[in-house]
Amino acid sequence: MQENDRTVNILLVEDDEVDIMNVERAFKKANINNPLYVARNGIEALIMLRGGNEQLCQVPNERRLILLDINMPKMSGLEFLQTIRADKDLKLTPVVMLTTSNQDKDMIEAFDLNVAGYLLKPVTFSRFVELMQALNSYWSFSEMPNS
C-alpha cells in the first residue's frame, strides 16, 4: 500500500440481507469506492480478519474499518467486539456499531469496548446514503493503525 493511499477496507458484519443490500446500494449511490467485504456473522468476520479460508476472502490488514450490527446469530456483535478487543492482532481495529438497537445498555457496553461510534440505522434510504457518505468522509481522512 502506498503512503498516500486513503483506501479504507470496510468489513460489514451483518446478517440481514436487506441491510447488506442497503449498504451496497448506498455505497454505489454515494460513489464510495472503498472495498466492502461482507461477513454474515461474527464467526465469518473473525475468519476474514485472521486470513480467510477457501470460502471467505481475507480483509487486507491495512486501514480496516468494521461496521458491526449487534443482533446476529451464532455470535452477537457485542460478543464479536469482546473477542477482537482481546485479540492482540485485532484489538486496535476501529469498529463502528451500525444497528437498530437504541438501548442504553447496548450503547454503554459497546463504548466500554472502545467502539469508534454508535450509529442507528436510518429509516429512509436517503438518510442511509447521507450516513454512509459522512462515515466514508471521516474515515478517509482519519489516520488508522494497521491491525
Coordinates of N, CA, C and O in Angstrom, one line a residue:
M1 N 0.8 -1.2 0.0 CA 0.0 0.0 0.0 C 0.9 1.2 0.0 O 1.8 1.3 0.8
Q2 N 0.5 2.2 -0.8 CA 1.3 3.4 -0.9 C 1.0 4.3 0.3 O -0.1 4.3 0.8
E3 N 2.0 5.2 0.6 CA 1.8 6.0 1.8 C 0.6 7.0 1.7 O -0.1 7.3 2.7
N4 N 0.3 7.4 0.5 CA -0.8 8.4 0.4 C -2.1 7.7 0.0 O -3.1 8.4 -0.3
D5 N -2.2 6.4 0.0 CA -3.4 5.7 -0.3 C -4.4 5.8 0.9 O -4.0 5.4 2.0
R6 N -5.5 6.4 0.7 CA -6.5 6.6 1.7 C -7.6 5.6 1.7 O -8.7 5.8 2.3
T7 N -7.4 4.5 0.9 CA -8.4 3.4 0.8 C -8.7 2.9 2.2 O -7.8 2.7 3.0
V8 N -10.0 2.7 2.5 CA -10.4 2.1 3.8 C -11.0 0.7 3.4 O -11.9 0.7 2.6
N9 N -10.5 -0.4 4.0 CA -11.0 -1.7 3.7 C -12.2 -1.9 4.8 O -11.9 -2.1 6.0
I10 N -13.4 -1.9 4.3 CA -14.5 -1.9 5.2 C -15.1 -3.3 5.3 O -15.5 -3.9 4.2
L11 N -15.2 -3.8 6.5 CA -15.9 -5.1 6.7 C -17.2 -4.9 7.4 O -17.3 -4.3 8.5
L12 N -18.3 -5.2 6.6 CA -19.6 -5.1 7.2 C -20.0 -6.4 7.8 O -20.0 -7.5 7.1
V13 N -20.3 -6.4 9.1 CA -20.7 -7.7 9.8 C -22.2 -7.5 10.0 O -22.6 -6.8 10.9
E14 N -23.0 -8.2 9.2 CA -24.4 -8.0 9.2 C -25.1 -9.3 8.7 O -24.7 -9.8 7.7
D15 N -26.2 -9.7 9.3 CA -26.9 -10.9 8.9 C -28.1 -10.7 8.1 O -28.6 -11.6 7.5
D16 N -28.6 -9.4 8.1 CA -29.8 -9.1 7.4 C -29.5 -8.7 5.9 O -28.9 -7.8 5.7
E17 N -30.1 -9.5 5.0 CA -29.8 -9.3 3.6 C -30.3 -8.0 3.1 O -29.6 -7.4 2.2
V18 N -31.4 -7.5 3.6 CA -31.9 -6.2 3.2 C -30.9 -5.1 3.6 O -30.6 -4.2 2.9
D19 N -30.4 -5.2 4.9 CA -29.4 -4.2 5.3 C -28.1 -4.3 4.5 O -27.5 -3.2 4.3
I20 N -27.7 -5.5 4.2 CA -26.5 -5.6 3.3 C -26.7 -4.9 2.0 O -25.9 -4.1 1.5
M21 N -27.9 -5.2 1.4 CA -28.2 -4.5 0.1 C -28.3 -3.0 0.2 O -27.8 -2.3 -0.6
N22 N -28.8 -2.5 1.4 CA -28.9 -1.1 1.6 C -27.5 -0.4 1.7 O -27.3 0.6 1.1
V23 N -26.6 -1.1 2.3 CA -25.2 -0.6 2.4 C -24.6 -0.6 1.1 O -24.0 0.4 0.6
E24 N -24.7 -1.7 0.3 CA -24.1 -1.8 -1.0 C -24.7 -0.7 -1.9 O -24.0 0.0 -2.7
R25 N -26.1 -0.5 -1.9 CA -26.7 0.5 -2.7 C -26.3 1.9 -2.3 O -26.1 2.8 -3.2
A26 N -26.2 2.1 -1.0 CA -25.7 3.5 -0.5 C -24.3 3.8 -1.0 O -24.0 4.9 -1.4
F27 N -23.4 2.8 -0.9 CA -22.1 3.0 -1.4 C -22.1 3.3 -2.9 O -21.4 4.3 -3.3
K28 N -22.9 2.6 -3.7 CA -22.9 2.9 -5.1 C -23.5 4.3 -5.4 O -22.9 5.1 -6.1
K29 N -24.6 4.7 -4.7 CA -25.2 6.0 -4.9 C -24.3 7.1 -4.5 O -24.3 8.2 -5.1
A30 N -23.5 6.9 -3.4 CA -22.7 7.9 -2.9 C -21.3 7.9 -3.6 O -20.4 8.6 -3.1
N31 N -21.1 7.0 -4.5 CA -19.8 6.9 -5.2 C -18.7 6.6 -4.2 O -17.6 7.1 -4.3
I32 N -18.9 5.7 -3.3 CA -17.9 5.3 -2.3 C -17.2 4.1 -3.0 O -17.8 3.0 -3.2
N33 N -15.9 4.2 -3.2 CA -15.1 3.2 -3.9 C -14.3 2.4 -3.0 O -13.5 1.5 -3.5
N34 N -14.4 2.6 -1.7 CA -13.6 1.7 -0.8 C -14.2 0.3 -0.9 O -15.4 0.1 -1.0
P35 N -13.3 -0.7 -0.8 CA -13.7 -2.1 -0.9 C -14.6 -2.4 0.3 O -14.4 -2.0 1.4
L36 N -15.7 -3.1 0.0 CA -16.7 -3.6 1.0 C -16.7 -5.1 1.1 O -17.0 -5.7 0.1
Y37 N -16.3 -5.6 2.2 CA -16.3 -7.0 2.5 C -17.5 -7.3 3.4 O -17.8 -6.5 4.3
V38 N -18.2 -8.5 3.2 CA -19.4 -8.8 4.0 C -19.2 -10.1 4.7 O -18.9 -11.1 4.1
A39 N -19.4 -10.1 6.0 CA -19.5 -11.3 6.8 C -20.9 -11.3 7.4 O -21.4 -10.3 7.9
R40 N -21.5 -12.5 7.4 CA -22.9 -12.6 7.8 C -23.0 -12.9 9.3 O -24.2 -13.0 9.8
N41 N -21.9 -13.1 10.0 CA -21.9 -13.3 11.4 C -20.5 -13.0 11.9 O -19.6 -12.9 11.2
G42 N -20.4 -13.0 13.3 CA -19.1 -12.7 13.9 C -18.1 -13.8 13.6 O -16.9 -13.5 13.5
I43 N -18.5 -15.0 13.5 CA -17.5 -16.1 13.2 C -16.9 -15.9 11.8 O -15.7 -16.0 11.7
E44 N -17.7 -15.6 10.8 CA -17.2 -15.4 9.5 C -16.3 -14.2 9.5 O -15.2 -14.2 8.9
A45 N -16.6 -13.1 10.2 CA -15.8 -11.9 10.3 C -14.4 -12.2 10.9 O -13.4 -11.7 10.4
L46 N -14.4 -13.0 11.9 CA -13.1 -13.4 12.5 C -12.2 -14.1 11.5 O -11.0 -13.9 11.4
I47 N -12.8 -15.0 10.8 CA -12.1 -15.8 9.8 C -11.5 -14.8 8.7 O -10.3 -14.9 8.4
M48 N -12.3 -13.9 8.3 CA -11.9 -12.9 7.2 C -10.8 -12.0 7.8 O -9.9 -11.6 7.0
L49 N -10.9 -11.6 9.0 CA -9.9 -10.7 9.6 C -8.6 -11.4 9.9 O -7.5 -10.8 9.9
R50 N -8.7 -12.7 10.1 CA -7.5 -13.5 10.5 C -6.8 -14.2 9.3 O -5.9 -15.0 9.5
G51 N -7.3 -14.0 8.1 CA -6.6 -14.6 7.0 C -7.5 -15.3 6.0 O -7.0 -15.7 4.9
G52 N -8.7 -15.4 6.3 CA -9.6 -16.1 5.3 C -9.5 -17.6 5.2 O -8.7 -18.2 5.9
N53 N -10.3 -18.2 4.4 CA -10.2 -19.6 4.1 C -10.7 -19.8 2.7 O -10.9 -18.9 1.9
E54 N -11.1 -21.1 2.3 CA -11.5 -21.4 1.0 C -12.8 -20.7 0.6 O -13.0 -20.3 -0.6
Q55 N -13.7 -20.5 1.5 CA -15.0 -19.9 1.2 C -15.0 -18.3 1.5 O -15.8 -17.6 0.9
L56 N -14.1 -17.9 2.4 CA -14.2 -16.5 2.8 C -12.9 -15.8 2.5 O -11.8 -16.3 2.9
C57 N -12.9 -14.6 1.8 CA -11.7 -13.9 1.5 C -11.1 -13.2 2.7 O -11.8 -13.0 3.7
Q58 N -9.9 -12.9 2.6 CA -9.2 -12.1 3.7 C -9.5 -10.6 3.5 O -9.4 -10.1 2.4
V59 N -9.8 -9.9 4.6 CA -9.8 -8.4 4.6 C -8.4 -8.0 4.7 O -7.7 -8.4 5.7
P60 N -7.9 -7.1 3.8 CA -6.5 -6.7 3.9 C -6.2 -6.1 5.3 O -7.1 -5.5 5.9
N61 N -5.0 -6.2 5.8 CA -4.6 -5.7 7.1 C -4.5 -4.2 7.2 O -4.6 -3.7 8.3
E62 N -4.4 -3.5 6.1 CA -4.2 -2.1 6.1 C -5.5 -1.4 6.2 O -6.5 -1.7 5.5
R63 N -5.6 -0.3 7.0 CA -6.7 0.6 7.0 C -8.1 -0.1 7.0 O -8.9 0.1 6.1
R64 N -8.3 -0.9 8.0 CA -9.5 -1.6 8.2 C -10.5 -0.8 9.0 O -10.1 -0.1 10.0
L65 N -11.8 -1.0 8.7 CA -12.9 -0.4 9.5 C -14.0 -1.5 9.5 O -14.3 -2.1 8.5
I66 N -14.5 -1.7 10.7 CA -15.6 -2.7 10.8 C -16.9 -2.0 11.1 O -16.9 -1.1 12.0
L67 N -17.9 -2.2 10.3 CA -19.3 -1.8 10.6 C -20.0 -3.0 11.1 O -20.1 -4.0 10.5
L68 N -20.5 -2.9 12.4 CA -20.9 -4.1 13.1 C -22.4 -3.9 13.6 O -22.7 -2.9 14.3
D69 N -23.2 -4.9 13.3 CA -24.5 -5.0 13.8 C -24.5 -5.7 15.2 O -23.5 -6.5 15.5
I70 N -25.4 -5.4 16.1 CA -25.4 -6.0 17.4 C -26.2 -7.4 17.4 O -25.6 -8.4 17.9
N71 N -27.3 -7.4 16.8 CA -28.2 -8.6 16.9 C -27.9 -9.5 15.7 O -28.4 -9.3 14.6
M72 N -27.1 -10.5 15.9 CA -26.8 -11.5 14.9 C -26.8 -12.9 15.5 O -26.6 -13.1 16.7
P73 N -27.0 -13.9 14.6 CA -26.9 -15.3 15.1 C -25.5 -15.8 15.3 O -24.6 -15.1 14.8
K74 N -25.3 -16.9 16.0 CA -24.0 -17.5 16.2 C -23.1 -16.8 17.2 O -22.6 -17.3 18.1
M75 N -23.0 -15.5 16.9 CA -22.1 -14.6 17.8 C -22.7 -13.2 17.7 O -22.7 -12.6 16.6
S76 N -23.1 -12.6 18.8 CA -23.7 -11.3 18.7 C -22.6 -10.3 18.4 O -21.4 -10.6 18.6
G77 N -23.0 -9.1 18.0 CA -22.0 -8.1 17.8 C -21.2 -7.7 19.0 O -20.0 -7.5 18.9
L78 N -21.8 -7.7 20.1 CA -21.0 -7.4 21.4 C -20.1 -8.5 21.7 O -18.9 -8.3 22.2
E79 N -20.5 -9.8 21.5 CA -19.5 -10.9 21.7 C -18.4 -10.8 20.7 O -17.2 -11.1 21.1
F80 N -18.7 -10.5 19.5 CA -17.6 -10.3 18.5 C -16.6 -9.2 18.9 O -15.4 -9.4 18.9
L81 N -17.2 -8.1 19.4 CA -16.4 -7.0 19.8 C -15.5 -7.4 21.0 O -14.3 -7.0 21.0
Q82 N -16.0 -8.1 22.0 CA -15.2 -8.6 23.1 C -14.1 -9.5 22.6 O -12.9 -9.4 23.1
T83 N -14.4 -10.3 21.6 CA -13.3 -11.2 21.0 C -12.2 -10.5 20.4 O -11.0 -10.8 20.6
I84 N -12.5 -9.5 19.5 CA -11.4 -8.8 18.9 C -10.7 -7.9 19.8 O -9.5 -7.7 19.6
R85 N -11.3 -7.3 20.8 CA -10.6 -6.5 21.8 C -9.6 -7.3 22.6 O -8.7 -6.8 23.1
A86 N -9.9 -8.6 22.7 CA -9.0 -9.5 23.5 C -7.9 -10.1 22.6 O -7.0 -10.7 23.1
D87 N -8.0 -9.8 21.3 CA -7.0 -10.4 20.3 C -5.9 -9.4 20.1 O -6.2 -8.3 19.5
K88 N -4.7 -9.7 20.4 CA -3.6 -8.7 20.3 C -3.4 -8.2 18.8 O -3.0 -7.1 18.6
D89 N -3.8 -9.0 17.8 CA -3.6 -8.6 16.4 C -4.8 -7.8 15.9 O -4.7 -7.2 14.9
L90 N -5.9 -7.8 16.6 CA -7.1 -7.2 16.1 C -7.6 -6.1 17.0 O -8.5 -5.3 16.6
K91 N -7.1 -5.9 18.2 CA -7.7 -5.1 19.2 C -7.7 -3.6 18.8 O -8.6 -2.8 19.3
L92 N -6.8 -3.1 17.9 CA -6.8 -1.7 17.5 C -7.7 -1.4 16.3 O -7.9 -0.3 16.0
T93 N -8.3 -2.4 15.8 CA -9.2 -2.2 14.6 C -10.4 -1.3 15.0 O -11.1 -1.7 15.9
P94 N -10.6 -0.2 14.3 CA -11.8 0.6 14.6 C -13.1 -0.1 14.2 O -13.2 -0.7 13.2
V95 N -14.0 0.0 15.1 CA -15.3 -0.6 15.0 C -16.4 0.5 15.2 O -16.4 1.2 16.1
V96 N -17.3 0.6 14.2 CA -18.5 1.4 14.3 C -19.7 0.5 14.4 O -19.9 -0.3 13.5
M97 N -20.5 0.7 15.4 CA -21.7 -0.1 15.5 C -22.7 0.6 14.6 O -22.9 1.8 14.5
L98 N -23.4 -0.2 13.7 CA -24.4 0.2 12.8 C -25.6 -0.7 13.1 O -25.6 -1.9 12.6
T99 N -26.6 -0.2 13.9 CA -27.6 -1.1 14.4 C -28.9 -0.4 14.6 O -29.0 0.8 14.5
T100 N -29.9 -1.2 14.9 CA -31.3 -0.7 15.2 C -31.5 -0.6 16.7 O -32.4 0.0 17.1
S101 N -30.5 -1.1 17.5 CA -30.7 -1.1 18.9 C -30.3 0.3 19.5 O -29.2 0.7 19.4
N102 N -31.3 0.9 20.1 CA -31.1 2.2 20.8 C -31.1 2.0 22.3 O -31.4 3.0 23.0
Q103 N -30.9 0.8 22.7 CA -30.9 0.5 24.2 C -29.7 1.0 24.8 O -28.6 0.8 24.3
D104 N -29.8 1.7 25.9 CA -28.7 2.3 26.6 C -27.7 1.2 27.0 O -26.5 1.4 26.9
K105 N -28.2 0.1 27.5 CA -27.2 -1.0 27.9 C -26.3 -1.4 26.7 O -25.1 -1.7 26.9
D106 N -26.9 -1.5 25.5 CA -26.1 -1.9 24.3 C -25.0 -0.8 24.0 O -23.9 -1.1 23.7
M107 N -25.5 0.5 24.1 CA -24.6 1.6 23.8 C -23.4 1.6 24.8 O -22.3 1.7 24.4
I108 N -23.8 1.5 26.1 CA -22.8 1.5 27.1 C -21.8 0.4 27.0 O -20.6 0.6 27.1
E109 N -22.3 -0.8 26.7 CA -21.4 -2.0 26.6 C -20.5 -1.8 25.4 O -19.3 -2.1 25.4
A110 N -21.0 -1.3 24.3 CA -20.2 -1.0 23.1 C -19.1 0.0 23.3 O -18.0 -0.2 23.0
F111 N -19.5 1.1 24.0 CA -18.4 2.1 24.3 C -17.4 1.6 25.3 O -16.3 2.0 25.3
D112 N -17.9 0.8 26.2 CA -16.9 0.1 27.2 C -15.9 -0.7 26.4 O -14.8 -0.9 26.9
L113 N -16.3 -1.2 25.2 CA -15.4 -2.0 24.4 C -14.7 -1.2 23.3 O -14.3 -1.7 22.3
N114 N -14.7 0.1 23.5 CA -13.9 1.1 22.7 C -14.4 1.2 21.2 O -13.6 1.2 20.3
V115 N -15.7 1.2 21.0 CA -16.2 1.5 19.7 C -15.8 2.9 19.3 O -15.7 3.8 20.1
A116 N -15.7 3.1 18.0 CA -15.4 4.4 17.4 C -16.6 5.2 17.2 O -16.6 6.5 17.0
G117 N -17.8 4.6 17.2 CA -19.0 5.3 17.0 C -20.2 4.3 17.2 O -20.0 3.1 17.1
Y118 N -21.4 4.8 17.4 CA -22.6 4.1 17.5 C -23.6 4.7 16.7 O -24.1 5.8 17.1
L119 N -24.0 4.1 15.6 CA -24.9 4.8 14.7 C -26.2 3.9 14.5 O -26.1 2.7 14.4
L120 N -27.3 4.6 14.6 CA -28.6 3.9 14.4 C -28.9 3.9 12.9 O -28.7 4.9 12.2
K121 N -29.4 2.7 12.5 CA -29.7 2.6 11.0 C -30.9 3.5 10.7 O -31.9 3.4 11.4
P122 N -30.7 4.4 9.7 CA -31.8 5.3 9.4 C -33.0 4.6 8.8 O -32.8 3.5 8.2
V123 N -34.2 5.2 8.9 CA -35.4 4.5 8.4 C -35.4 4.7 6.8 O -35.8 3.8 6.1
T124 N -35.0 5.9 6.3 CA -35.2 6.1 4.9 C -33.8 5.8 4.2 O -32.8 6.0 4.8
F125 N -33.9 5.5 2.9 CA -32.7 5.2 2.2 C -31.9 6.4 2.0 O -30.7 6.4 2.0
S126 N -32.5 7.6 1.7 CA -31.8 8.8 1.5 C -30.9 9.2 2.7 O -29.8 9.6 2.6
R127 N -31.5 9.0 3.9 CA -30.7 9.2 5.2 C -29.6 8.2 5.3 O -28.5 8.5 5.8
F128 N -29.8 7.0 4.9 CA -28.8 5.9 4.9 C -27.6 6.3 4.0 O -26.5 6.2 4.4
V129 N -27.9 6.9 2.8 CA -26.9 7.3 1.9 C -26.1 8.5 2.6 O -24.8 8.5 2.5
E130 N -26.8 9.4 3.2 CA -26.1 10.5 3.9 C -25.2 10.0 5.0 O -24.0 10.5 5.1
L131 N -25.7 9.0 5.7 CA -24.9 8.4 6.8 C -23.6 7.8 6.3 O -22.5 8.0 6.8
M132 N -23.7 7.0 5.2 CA -22.6 6.3 4.6 C -21.6 7.3 4.0 O -20.4 7.2 4.2
Q133 N -22.1 8.4 3.4 CA -21.2 9.5 2.9 C -20.4 10.1 4.0 O -19.2 10.3 3.9
A134 N -21.1 10.5 5.1 CA -20.4 11.1 6.2 C -19.4 10.2 6.9 O -18.2 10.6 7.1
L135 N -19.7 8.9 7.0 CA -18.8 7.9 7.6 C -17.6 7.7 6.7 O -16.5 7.7 7.2
N136 N -17.8 7.6 5.4 CA -16.8 7.5 4.4 C -15.8 8.7 4.5 O -14.6 8.5 4.5
S137 N -16.4 9.9 4.5 CA -15.5 11.1 4.5 C -14.7 11.1 5.8 O -13.4 11.3 5.7
Y138 N -15.2 10.8 6.9 CA -14.5 10.8 8.1 C -13.3 9.8 8.1 O -12.2 10.2 8.4
W139 N -13.6 8.6 7.8 CA -12.6 7.5 7.8 C -11.6 7.7 6.7 O -10.4 7.2 6.9
S140 N -11.9 8.3 5.6 CA -11.0 8.5 4.5 C -9.9 9.5 5.0 O -8.8 9.4 4.5
F141 N -10.2 10.4 5.9 CA -9.3 11.4 6.3 C -8.6 11.0 7.6 O -7.5 11.5 8.0
S142 N -9.1 10.0 8.3 CA -8.5 9.6 9.6 C -7.3 8.8 9.4 O -7.1 8.0 8.5
E143 N -6.4 8.9 10.4 CA -5.2 8.1 10.5 C -5.6 6.8 11.2 O -6.4 6.9 12.1
M144 N -5.2 5.7 10.7 CA -5.6 4.4 11.2 C -4.4 3.5 11.4 O -3.5 3.4 10.5
P145 N -4.3 2.8 12.5 CA -3.3 1.8 12.7 C -3.5 0.6 11.8 O -4.6 0.2 11.5
N146 N -2.4 -0.1 11.4 CA -2.5 -1.3 10.7 C -2.9 -2.4 11.8 O -2.3 -2.3 12.9
S147 N -3.8 -3.2 11.5 CA -4.2 -4.2 12.5 C -3.6 -5.6 12.2 O -3.1 -5.8 11.1

